[in-house]
Coordinates of N, CA and C in Angstrom, one line a residue:
Chain A
Q17 N -110.6 -1.5 135.6 CA -110.6 -0.2 134.9 C -109.4 0.6 135.3
E18 N -108.8 1.3 134.3 CA -107.6 2.1 134.5 C -108.0 3.2 135.5
K19 N -107.0 3.5 136.4 CA -107.2 4.6 137.3 C -106.0 5.6 137.1
V20 N -106.3 6.9 137.0 CA -105.3 7.9 136.8 C -105.4 9.0 137.9
Q21 N -104.3 9.2 138.6 CA -104.3 10.1 139.7 C -103.3 11.2 139.4
Q22 N -103.7 12.5 139.6 CA -102.8 13.6 139.4 C -102.5 14.3 140.7
S23 N -101.3 14.9 140.7 CA -100.9 15.7 141.8 C -99.9 16.8 141.3
P24 N -99.9 18.0 142.0 CA -100.9 18.4 143.1 C -102.2 18.7 142.5
E25 N -103.2 19.0 143.4 CA -104.5 19.4 142.9 C -104.5 20.8 142.3
S26 N -103.7 21.6 142.9 CA -103.5 23.0 142.5 C -102.1 23.5 142.7
L27 N -101.7 24.5 142.0 CA -100.4 25.0 142.1 C -100.4 26.5 141.7
I28 N -99.7 27.3 142.5 CA -99.5 28.7 142.2 C -98.0 29.0 142.1
V29 N -97.6 29.6 141.0 CA -96.2 29.9 140.8 C -96.0 31.3 140.3
P30 N -94.8 31.9 140.5 CA -94.6 33.2 139.8 C -94.2 33.0 138.4
E31 N -94.4 34.0 137.6 CA -94.0 34.0 136.2 C -92.5 33.7 136.1
G32 N -92.2 32.8 135.1 CA -90.8 32.4 134.9 C -90.4 31.2 135.6
A33 N -91.2 30.7 136.5 CA -90.8 29.5 137.3 C -91.0 28.2 136.4
M34 N -90.3 27.2 136.9 CA -90.4 25.9 136.3 C -91.6 25.2 137.0
V35 N -92.5 24.6 136.2 CA -93.7 23.9 136.8 C -93.5 22.4 136.6
S36 N -93.9 21.7 137.6 CA -93.8 20.2 137.5 C -95.1 19.6 137.9
L37 N -95.7 18.8 137.0 CA -97.0 18.2 137.3 C -96.9 16.7 137.2
N38 N -97.6 16.0 138.1 CA -97.4 14.5 138.2 C -98.7 13.8 137.9
C39 N -98.5 12.5 137.4 CA -99.6 11.7 137.0 C -99.2 10.2 137.2
S40 N -100.0 9.5 138.0 CA -99.8 8.1 138.2 C -100.9 7.3 137.6
F41 N -100.6 6.2 137.0 CA -101.7 5.3 136.4 C -101.5 3.9 136.9
S42 N -102.6 3.1 136.6 CA -102.6 1.8 137.3 C -102.3 0.6 136.5
D43 N -102.3 0.8 135.1 CA -102.2 -0.4 134.3 C -100.9 -0.3 133.4
S44 N -100.0 -1.2 133.6 CA -98.7 -1.1 132.8 C -99.0 -1.4 131.3
A45 N -100.1 -1.9 130.9 CA -100.4 -2.2 129.5 C -100.9 -0.9 128.8
S46 N -101.0 0.2 129.5 CA -101.5 1.4 128.9 C -100.6 1.8 127.7
Q47 N -101.2 2.4 126.7 CA -100.5 2.8 125.5 C -99.9 4.2 125.6
S48 N -100.5 5.1 124.9 CA -100.0 6.5 125.0 C -100.5 7.2 126.2
I49 N -99.7 8.1 126.7 CA -100.1 9.0 127.8 C -100.1 10.4 127.2
W50 N -101.2 11.1 127.4 CA -101.4 12.5 126.8 C -101.6 13.5 128.0
W51 N -101.1 14.7 127.7 CA -101.4 15.8 128.5 C -102.2 16.8 127.7
Y52 N -103.4 17.2 128.4 CA -104.3 18.2 127.8 C -104.3 19.4 128.6
Q53 N -104.5 20.6 128.0 CA -104.7 21.9 128.7 C -106.1 22.4 128.5
Q54 N -106.7 22.8 129.6 CA -108.1 23.3 129.5 C -108.2 24.7 130.1
H55 N -108.5 25.7 129.3 CA -108.8 27.0 129.9 C -110.3 27.1 130.3
P56 N -110.6 28.0 131.2 CA -112.0 28.1 131.7 C -113.0 28.3 130.6
G57 N -114.0 27.5 130.6 CA -115.1 27.6 129.6 C -114.8 27.1 128.2
K58 N -113.6 26.4 128.1 CA -113.2 25.8 126.8 C -113.1 24.3 126.9
G59 N -113.0 23.7 125.8 CA -112.7 22.2 125.7 C -111.2 22.0 125.9
P60 N -110.9 20.8 126.4 CA -109.4 20.5 126.5 C -108.7 20.5 125.1
K61 N -107.4 20.8 125.2 CA -106.6 20.8 123.9 C -105.4 20.0 124.2
A62 N -105.0 19.1 123.3 CA -103.9 18.3 123.5 C -102.6 19.1 123.4
L63 N -101.7 18.8 124.4 CA -100.4 19.5 124.4 C -99.3 18.6 123.9
I64 N -99.2 17.4 124.4 CA -98.0 16.6 124.2 C -98.4 15.1 124.5
S65 N -97.8 14.2 123.9 CA -98.1 12.8 124.2 C -96.7 12.0 124.2
I66 N -96.7 10.9 124.9 CA -95.5 10.0 125.0 C -96.0 8.6 125.0
F67 N -95.2 7.7 124.4 CA -95.5 6.3 124.3 C -94.4 5.5 124.9
S68 N -93.2 5.8 124.6 CA -92.0 5.0 125.1 C -91.4 5.6 126.4
N69 N -90.8 4.7 127.1 CA -90.1 5.1 128.3 C -89.1 6.2 128.0
G70 N -88.9 7.1 128.9 CA -87.9 8.2 128.7 C -88.5 9.5 128.7
N71 N -88.0 10.5 127.9 CA -88.5 11.8 127.9 C -88.7 12.3 126.5
K72 N -89.5 13.3 126.4 CA -89.8 13.9 125.1 C -90.0 15.4 125.3
K73 N -89.3 16.2 124.4 CA -89.3 17.7 124.6 C -89.9 18.3 123.4
E74 N -90.8 19.3 123.7 CA -91.4 20.1 122.6 C -91.5 21.5 123.1
G75 N -90.6 22.4 122.6 CA -90.6 23.8 123.1 C -90.4 23.9 124.5
R76 N -91.3 24.6 125.3 CA -91.1 24.7 126.7 C -91.6 23.5 127.5
L77 N -92.1 22.5 126.9 CA -92.7 21.4 127.5 C -91.7 20.2 127.4
T78 N -91.6 19.5 128.6 CA -90.9 18.2 128.6 C -91.7 17.2 129.4
V79 N -91.9 16.0 128.8 CA -92.6 15.0 129.5 C -91.7 13.8 129.8
Y80 N -91.8 13.2 131.0 CA -91.0 12.0 131.4 C -92.0 10.9 131.7
L81 N -91.7 9.7 131.1 CA -92.5 8.5 131.4 C -91.6 7.4 132.0
N82 N -92.1 6.8 133.1 CA -91.4 5.7 133.7 C -92.5 4.6 133.8
R83 N -92.5 3.6 132.9 CA -93.5 2.6 132.9 C -93.4 1.7 134.1
A84 N -92.2 1.5 134.6 CA -91.9 0.6 135.7 C -92.6 1.1 137.0
S85 N -92.6 2.4 137.1 CA -93.2 3.0 138.3 C -94.6 3.6 138.0
L86 N -95.1 3.3 136.8 CA -96.4 3.8 136.4 C -96.6 5.3 136.7
H87 N -95.6 6.1 136.2 CA -95.6 7.5 136.5 C -95.2 8.3 135.3
V88 N -95.8 9.4 135.1 CA -95.5 10.4 134.1 C -95.5 11.8 134.6
S89 N -94.6 12.6 134.2 CA -94.6 14.0 134.7 C -94.5 15.0 133.5
L90 N -95.1 16.1 133.7 CA -95.0 17.2 132.7 C -94.3 18.4 133.3
H91 N -93.3 18.9 132.6 CA -92.5 20.1 133.1 C -92.7 21.2 132.1
I92 N -93.1 22.4 132.6 CA -93.2 23.6 131.8 C -92.1 24.6 132.2
K93 N -91.2 24.9 131.3 CA -90.1 25.8 131.5 C -90.6 27.2 131.3
D94 N -90.0 28.2 132.1 CA -90.3 29.6 131.9 C -91.8 29.9 131.8
S95 N -92.5 29.5 132.9 CA -94.0 29.6 132.8 C -94.5 31.0 132.6
Q96 N -95.6 31.1 131.9 CA -96.2 32.4 131.6 C -97.6 32.5 132.1
P97 N -98.2 33.7 132.4 CA -99.5 33.8 132.8 C -100.5 33.1 131.9
S98 N -100.3 33.1 130.6 CA -101.1 32.4 129.7 C -101.1 30.9 129.9
D99 N -100.2 30.3 130.6 CA -100.2 28.9 131.0 C -101.2 28.6 132.0
S100 N -101.7 29.6 132.7 CA -102.7 29.3 133.7 C -103.9 28.6 133.1
A101 N -104.2 27.4 133.7 CA -105.2 26.5 133.1 C -105.3 25.3 134.0
V102 N -106.2 24.4 133.6 CA -106.3 23.0 134.2 C -105.5 22.1 133.3
Y103 N -104.6 21.3 133.8 CA -103.9 20.3 133.1 C -104.4 18.9 133.4
L104 N -104.7 18.2 132.3 CA -105.3 16.9 132.4 C -104.4 15.8 131.9
C105 N -104.1 14.8 132.7 CA -103.4 13.6 132.2 C -104.4 12.6 131.7
A106 N -104.1 12.0 130.6 CA -105.0 11.0 130.0 C -104.2 9.8 129.5
V107 N -104.7 8.6 129.8 CA -104.1 7.4 129.4 C -105.0 6.6 128.5
S108 N -104.4 6.1 127.4 CA -105.2 5.3 126.4 C -104.8 3.8 126.6
M109 N -105.8 3.0 126.5 CA -105.6 1.6 126.7 C -105.6 0.8 125.4
P110 N -105.0 -0.3 125.4 CA -105.0 -1.1 124.1 C -106.4 -1.5 123.8
G111 N -106.8 -1.7 122.5 CA -108.1 -2.1 122.2 C -108.5 -1.5 120.8
G112 N -107.7 -0.6 120.3 CA -108.0 -0.1 119.0 C -109.0 1.0 118.8
N113 N -109.5 1.6 120.0 CA -110.5 2.6 119.8 C -110.0 4.0 120.5
N114 N -108.8 4.0 121.0 CA -108.2 5.2 121.6 C -109.1 5.7 122.7
K115 N -109.7 4.8 123.5 CA -110.4 5.3 124.7 C -109.4 5.9 125.6
L116 N -109.8 7.1 126.2 CA -108.9 7.8 127.1 C -109.5 7.7 128.5
T117 N -108.7 7.5 129.5 CA -109.1 7.6 130.9 C -108.3 8.9 131.4
F118 N -109.1 9.8 132.0 CA -108.5 11.1 132.4 C -108.3 11.1 133.9
G119 N -107.3 11.8 134.4 CA -107.2 12.2 135.8 C -108.1 13.3 136.1
Q120 N -108.1 13.7 137.4 CA -109.0 14.8 137.8 C -108.5 16.2 137.5
G121 N -107.2 16.3 137.1 CA -106.7 17.6 136.7 C -105.9 18.3 137.8
T122 N -105.0 19.1 137.4 CA -104.2 20.1 138.2 C -104.5 21.5 137.8
V123 N -104.9 22.3 138.7 CA -105.2 23.7 138.4 C -103.9 24.5 138.6
L124 N -103.4 25.1 137.5 CA -102.2 25.9 137.6 C -102.5 27.4 137.4
S125 N -101.9 28.2 138.3 CA -102.0 29.6 138.3 C -100.6 30.2 138.2
V126 N -100.3 31.0 137.2 CA -99.0 31.6 137.0 C -99.2 33.1 137.3
I127 N -98.6 33.6 138.4 CA -98.8 35.0 138.8 C -97.8 35.9 138.2
P128 N -98.2 37.0 137.5 CA -97.2 37.9 136.9 C -96.3 38.6 137.9
Chain B
E2 N -107.1 23.8 111.3 CA -107.2 23.0 112.6 C -108.5 22.3 112.6
A3 N -108.5 21.1 113.3 CA -109.7 20.3 113.4 C -110.8 21.1 114.1
A4 N -112.0 20.9 113.6 CA -113.1 21.7 114.2 C -114.2 20.7 114.6
V5 N -114.6 20.9 115.9 CA -115.7 20.2 116.5 C -116.7 21.3 117.1
T6 N -117.9 21.2 116.7 CA -118.9 22.1 117.3 C -120.0 21.4 118.0
Q7 N -120.6 22.0 119.0 CA -121.6 21.4 119.8 C -122.8 22.3 119.9
S8 N -124.0 21.7 120.0 CA -125.2 22.5 120.2 C -126.2 21.8 121.0
P9 N -127.0 22.4 121.9 CA -126.8 23.8 122.3 C -125.6 24.0 123.1
R10 N -125.2 25.2 123.4 CA -124.1 25.5 124.3 C -124.6 25.5 125.8
N11 N -125.8 25.9 126.0 CA -126.4 25.8 127.3 C -127.8 25.3 127.2
K12 N -128.2 24.5 128.2 CA -129.5 23.9 128.1 C -130.1 23.7 129.6
V13 N -131.3 24.1 129.8 CA -132.0 23.8 131.0 C -133.1 22.9 130.7
A14 N -133.2 21.8 131.4 CA -134.2 20.8 131.2 C -134.9 20.4 132.5
V15 N -136.1 19.8 132.3 CA -136.9 19.4 133.5 C -136.7 17.9 133.7
T16 N -136.8 17.5 135.0 CA -136.6 16.1 135.3 C -137.7 15.3 134.6
G17 N -137.3 14.2 134.0 CA -138.2 13.4 133.2 C -138.3 13.7 131.7
G18 N -137.7 14.9 131.4 CA -137.8 15.3 130.0 C -136.7 14.6 129.1
K19 N -136.9 14.8 127.8 CA -135.9 14.2 126.9 C -135.0 15.3 126.4
V20 N -133.7 15.0 126.4 CA -132.7 16.0 126.0 C -131.8 15.4 124.9
T21 N -131.5 16.1 123.9 CA -130.6 15.7 122.8 C -129.5 16.7 122.7
L22 N -128.3 16.2 122.8 CA -127.1 17.1 122.6 C -126.5 16.7 121.3
S23 N -126.1 17.7 120.5 CA -125.6 17.4 119.2 C -124.1 17.8 119.0
C24 N -123.4 17.0 118.2 CA -122.0 17.3 117.9 C -121.8 17.1 116.4
N25 N -121.0 18.0 115.9 CA -120.6 18.0 114.4 C -119.1 18.2 114.3
Q26 N -118.5 17.3 113.5 CA -117.0 17.5 113.2 C -116.8 17.6 111.7
T27 N -115.9 18.4 111.3 CA -115.6 18.6 109.9 C -114.2 18.1 109.5
N28 N -113.7 17.2 110.4 CA -112.3 16.6 110.3 C -112.3 15.3 109.5
N29 N -113.4 14.8 109.2 CA -113.5 13.4 108.6 C -112.8 12.4 109.5
H30 N -113.0 12.5 110.8 CA -112.4 11.6 111.7 C -113.4 10.4 111.9
N31 N -112.8 9.2 112.0 CA -113.6 8.0 112.2 C -114.2 8.0 113.6
N32 N -113.4 8.3 114.6 CA -113.8 8.1 116.0 C -114.4 9.4 116.6
M33 N -115.5 9.2 117.3 CA -116.1 10.3 118.1 C -116.5 9.8 119.5
Y34 N -116.5 10.8 120.4 CA -116.6 10.5 121.8 C -117.5 11.5 122.5
W35 N -118.3 11.0 123.5 CA -119.0 11.9 124.4 C -118.5 11.7 125.9
Y36 N -118.1 12.8 126.5 CA -117.6 12.8 127.9 C -118.5 13.7 128.7
R37 N -118.5 13.5 130.0 CA -119.0 14.5 130.9 C -117.9 14.9 131.9
Q38 N -118.0 16.2 132.4 CA -117.0 16.7 133.3 C -117.6 17.2 134.5
D39 N -117.3 16.7 135.6 CA -117.8 17.1 136.9 C -116.6 17.4 137.9
T40 N -116.8 18.3 138.7 CA -115.7 18.7 139.7 C -115.4 17.4 140.5
G41 N -114.1 17.1 140.6 CA -113.6 16.0 141.4 C -113.6 14.7 140.6
H42 N -114.2 14.7 139.4 CA -114.2 13.4 138.6 C -113.4 13.5 137.3
G43 N -113.0 14.7 137.0 CA -112.4 14.9 135.7 C -113.4 14.6 134.5
L44 N -112.8 14.1 133.4 CA -113.6 13.8 132.2 C -113.9 12.3 132.3
R45 N -115.2 11.9 132.1 CA -115.5 10.5 132.1 C -116.3 10.1 130.8
L46 N -115.9 9.0 130.2 CA -116.4 8.6 128.8 C -117.8 8.0 129.0
I47 N -118.7 8.5 128.2 CA -120.1 8.0 128.2 C -120.4 7.0 127.1
H48 N -120.2 7.5 125.9 CA -120.3 6.6 124.7 C -119.3 7.0 123.7
Y49 N -119.0 6.1 122.7 CA -118.1 6.5 121.6 C -118.5 5.7 120.4
S50 N -117.9 6.1 119.3 CA -118.3 5.5 118.0 C -117.1 5.4 117.1
Y51 N -117.1 4.3 116.3 CA -116.0 4.1 115.4 C -116.3 4.6 114.0
G52 N -117.5 4.9 113.7 CA -117.9 5.4 112.4 C -119.5 5.5 112.3
A53 N -119.9 5.9 111.2 CA -121.4 6.0 111.0 C -122.1 4.7 111.2
G54 N -123.1 4.8 112.0 CA -123.9 3.6 112.4 C -123.5 2.8 113.6
S55 N -122.3 3.1 114.1 CA -121.8 2.4 115.3 C -121.8 3.2 116.5
T56 N -122.2 2.6 117.6 CA -122.1 3.2 119.0 C -121.6 2.2 119.9
E57 N -120.8 2.6 120.9 CA -120.2 1.7 121.9 C -120.4 2.3 123.3
K58 N -120.6 1.5 124.3 CA -120.7 2.0 125.7 C -119.3 2.4 126.2
G59 N -119.3 3.5 126.9 CA -118.1 3.9 127.6 C -118.1 3.4 129.0
D60 N -117.5 4.2 129.9 CA -117.4 3.8 131.3 C -118.6 4.1 132.1
I61 N -119.4 5.1 131.7 CA -120.6 5.5 132.5 C -121.8 5.7 131.5
P62 N -122.3 4.6 130.9 CA -123.3 4.8 129.9 C -124.8 4.8 130.4
D63 N -125.0 4.4 131.7 CA -126.3 4.3 132.2 C -127.1 5.6 132.1
G64 N -128.3 5.6 131.6 CA -129.1 6.8 131.5 C -128.9 7.6 130.2
Y65 N -128.0 7.1 129.3 CA -127.6 7.8 128.1 C -127.7 6.8 126.9
K66 N -128.1 7.4 125.8 CA -128.0 6.7 124.5 C -127.3 7.6 123.5
A67 N -126.7 7.0 122.5 CA -126.0 7.7 121.5 C -126.4 7.3 120.1
S68 N -126.2 8.2 119.2 CA -126.6 8.0 117.8 C -125.5 8.6 116.8
R69 N -125.1 7.8 115.9 CA -124.1 8.3 114.9 C -124.7 8.1 113.5
P70 N -125.5 9.0 113.0 CA -126.1 8.8 111.7 C -125.2 9.1 110.5
S71 N -124.1 9.7 110.7 CA -123.2 10.0 109.6 C -121.8 10.2 110.2
Q72 N -120.8 10.3 109.3 CA -119.4 10.5 109.7 C -119.3 11.8 110.6
E73 N -120.1 12.8 110.2 CA -119.9 14.1 110.8 C -120.6 14.3 112.1
N74 N -121.7 13.6 112.3 CA -122.6 13.9 113.4 C -122.7 12.8 114.5
F75 N -122.7 13.2 115.7 CA -122.8 12.2 116.9 C -123.7 12.9 117.9
S76 N -124.8 12.2 118.3 CA -125.7 12.8 119.3 C -125.7 12.0 120.6
L77 N -125.9 12.7 121.7 CA -126.1 12.1 123.0 C -127.5 12.4 123.4
I78 N -128.2 11.3 123.8 CA -129.7 11.4 124.1 C -129.9 11.0 125.6
L79 N -130.6 11.9 126.3 CA -131.1 11.6 127.6 C -132.6 11.4 127.5
E80 N -133.1 10.1 127.6 CA -134.5 9.9 127.4 C -135.3 10.4 128.6
L81 N -134.8 10.2 129.8 CA -135.5 10.7 131.0 C -134.5 11.4 131.8
A82 N -134.3 12.7 131.6 CA -133.3 13.4 132.3 C -133.5 13.4 133.9
T83 N -132.4 13.3 134.6 CA -132.5 13.4 136.1 C -131.5 14.5 136.5
P84 N -131.7 15.1 137.7 CA -130.8 16.1 138.2 C -129.3 15.6 138.3
S85 N -129.1 14.3 138.5 CA -127.7 13.8 138.6 C -127.0 13.9 137.2
Q86 N -127.7 14.2 136.2 CA -127.1 14.4 134.9 C -126.8 15.8 134.6
T87 N -127.0 16.7 135.6 CA -126.5 18.1 135.5 C -124.9 18.0 135.4
S88 N -124.4 18.6 134.3 CA -122.9 18.5 134.1 C -122.6 19.3 132.9
V89 N -121.3 19.3 132.6 CA -120.8 19.9 131.3 C -120.4 18.7 130.4
Y90 N -120.9 18.7 129.2 CA -120.7 17.6 128.3 C -119.8 18.0 127.1
F91 N -118.8 17.2 126.9 CA -117.9 17.5 125.8 C -117.9 16.3 124.7
C92 N -117.9 16.8 123.5 CA -117.8 15.9 122.4 C -116.4 16.0 121.8
A93 N -115.8 14.9 121.3 CA -114.5 14.9 120.8 C -114.4 14.0 119.5
S94 N -113.5 14.3 118.7 CA -113.2 13.4 117.5 C -111.8 13.1 117.4
G95 N -111.5 11.9 116.8 CA -110.1 11.5 116.7 C -109.9 10.6 115.4
R96 N -108.8 10.8 114.8 CA -108.6 10.1 113.5 C -108.5 8.6 113.7
D97 N -107.7 8.1 114.6 CA -107.6 6.6 114.8 C -106.9 6.4 116.2
I98 N -106.5 5.2 116.4 CA -105.9 4.9 117.7 C -104.5 5.6 117.8
Y99 N -104.2 6.1 118.9 CA -103.0 6.8 119.2 C -103.0 8.3 118.8
A100 N -104.1 8.7 118.0 CA -104.1 10.1 117.6 C -104.8 10.9 118.6
E101 N -104.4 12.2 118.6 CA -105.0 13.1 119.6 C -106.5 13.3 119.4
Q102 N -107.2 13.6 120.4 CA -108.7 13.9 120.3 C -108.8 15.4 120.3
F103 N -109.7 15.8 119.5 CA -110.1 17.2 119.3 C -111.4 17.4 120.0
F104 N -111.5 18.4 120.9 CA -112.7 18.6 121.7 C -113.5 19.8 121.2
G105 N -114.8 19.7 121.4 CA -115.7 20.8 121.2 C -115.7 21.7 122.4
P106 N -116.5 22.8 122.3 CA -116.5 23.8 123.4 C -117.3 23.4 124.6
G107 N -118.1 22.4 124.5 CA -118.9 21.9 125.6 C -120.3 22.4 125.6
T108 N -121.2 21.6 126.3 CA -122.6 22.0 126.5 C -122.8 21.9 128.0
R109 N -123.3 23.1 128.6 CA -123.6 23.0 130.0 C -125.1 22.7 130.2
L110 N -125.4 21.5 130.8 CA -126.7 21.1 131.0 C -127.1 21.1 132.4
T111 N -128.3 21.7 132.7 CA -128.8 21.8 134.0 C -130.2 21.1 134.0
V112 N -130.4 20.1 134.8 CA -131.6 19.4 134.9 C -132.3 19.8 136.3
L113 N -133.4 20.4 136.2 CA -134.1 20.9 137.4 C -135.2 19.9 137.9

C-alpha cells in the first residue's frame, strides 16, 4: 500500500515569506500528485496537481516533482494570513478509479 | 463550482446503534468516495463507488458498508457503531481518473 509522508508537521512564518512544504511517497508507479488545502471545520480543496517530472507554476504556487527520489514539494510565494491552513499531499495510484492516499498534513500558520 | 453536501453535520450515537451518513452531489460525477479523518492519520479511504449500484472497499472498510442508489447519492452505514468509529467523515466526488476530488463539509460523528 502506498505510503505518503509530509514534513514539517507544522510551520509558522511571517506574512510575505516563502513557504516550502515537502512530501515523500513510496511507489514510483504513482500517477498524479495533488496538494489540497483544508481550513478549520471545512473539507479539503484541491490547489494544484502534477503528473510529470519537473515543475508546475500556478499564481503564487509552484510544485516540484522528482519521481526518481519519490519526492514532491509545494512552494507558496508571498504568503498571506489567509494561507493559514492544513496542507495535504495526496497520491493517486494506477487502476482507473483515482483512489487517493493522503499524507498526515502540514499545519501552516502565517503571522501578520 | 462542484457541490457536495453531507448530512447530518453532527451526530452523537450510542455503541451498538446503527448510523447512516448521507452524501449528495450535483456535479454528475461518476466517482464518489468516503473518507475518515483522524489526528495523526490524515484522510483514509473507507469505500468508493464508480457509479450507481457499485461500491468498492477502500483501505479501511471493516465495520462500514456503503450504498450508491443513484448517481447523486452515496451513503455510509455503520451497522453496529463502536467508539473507535468516532471521527470526522468526508464525502467526495470526482469526474474520472486524474480529476480532482471535490469534498463535502464533513460530518462529525461521536459514538458514546
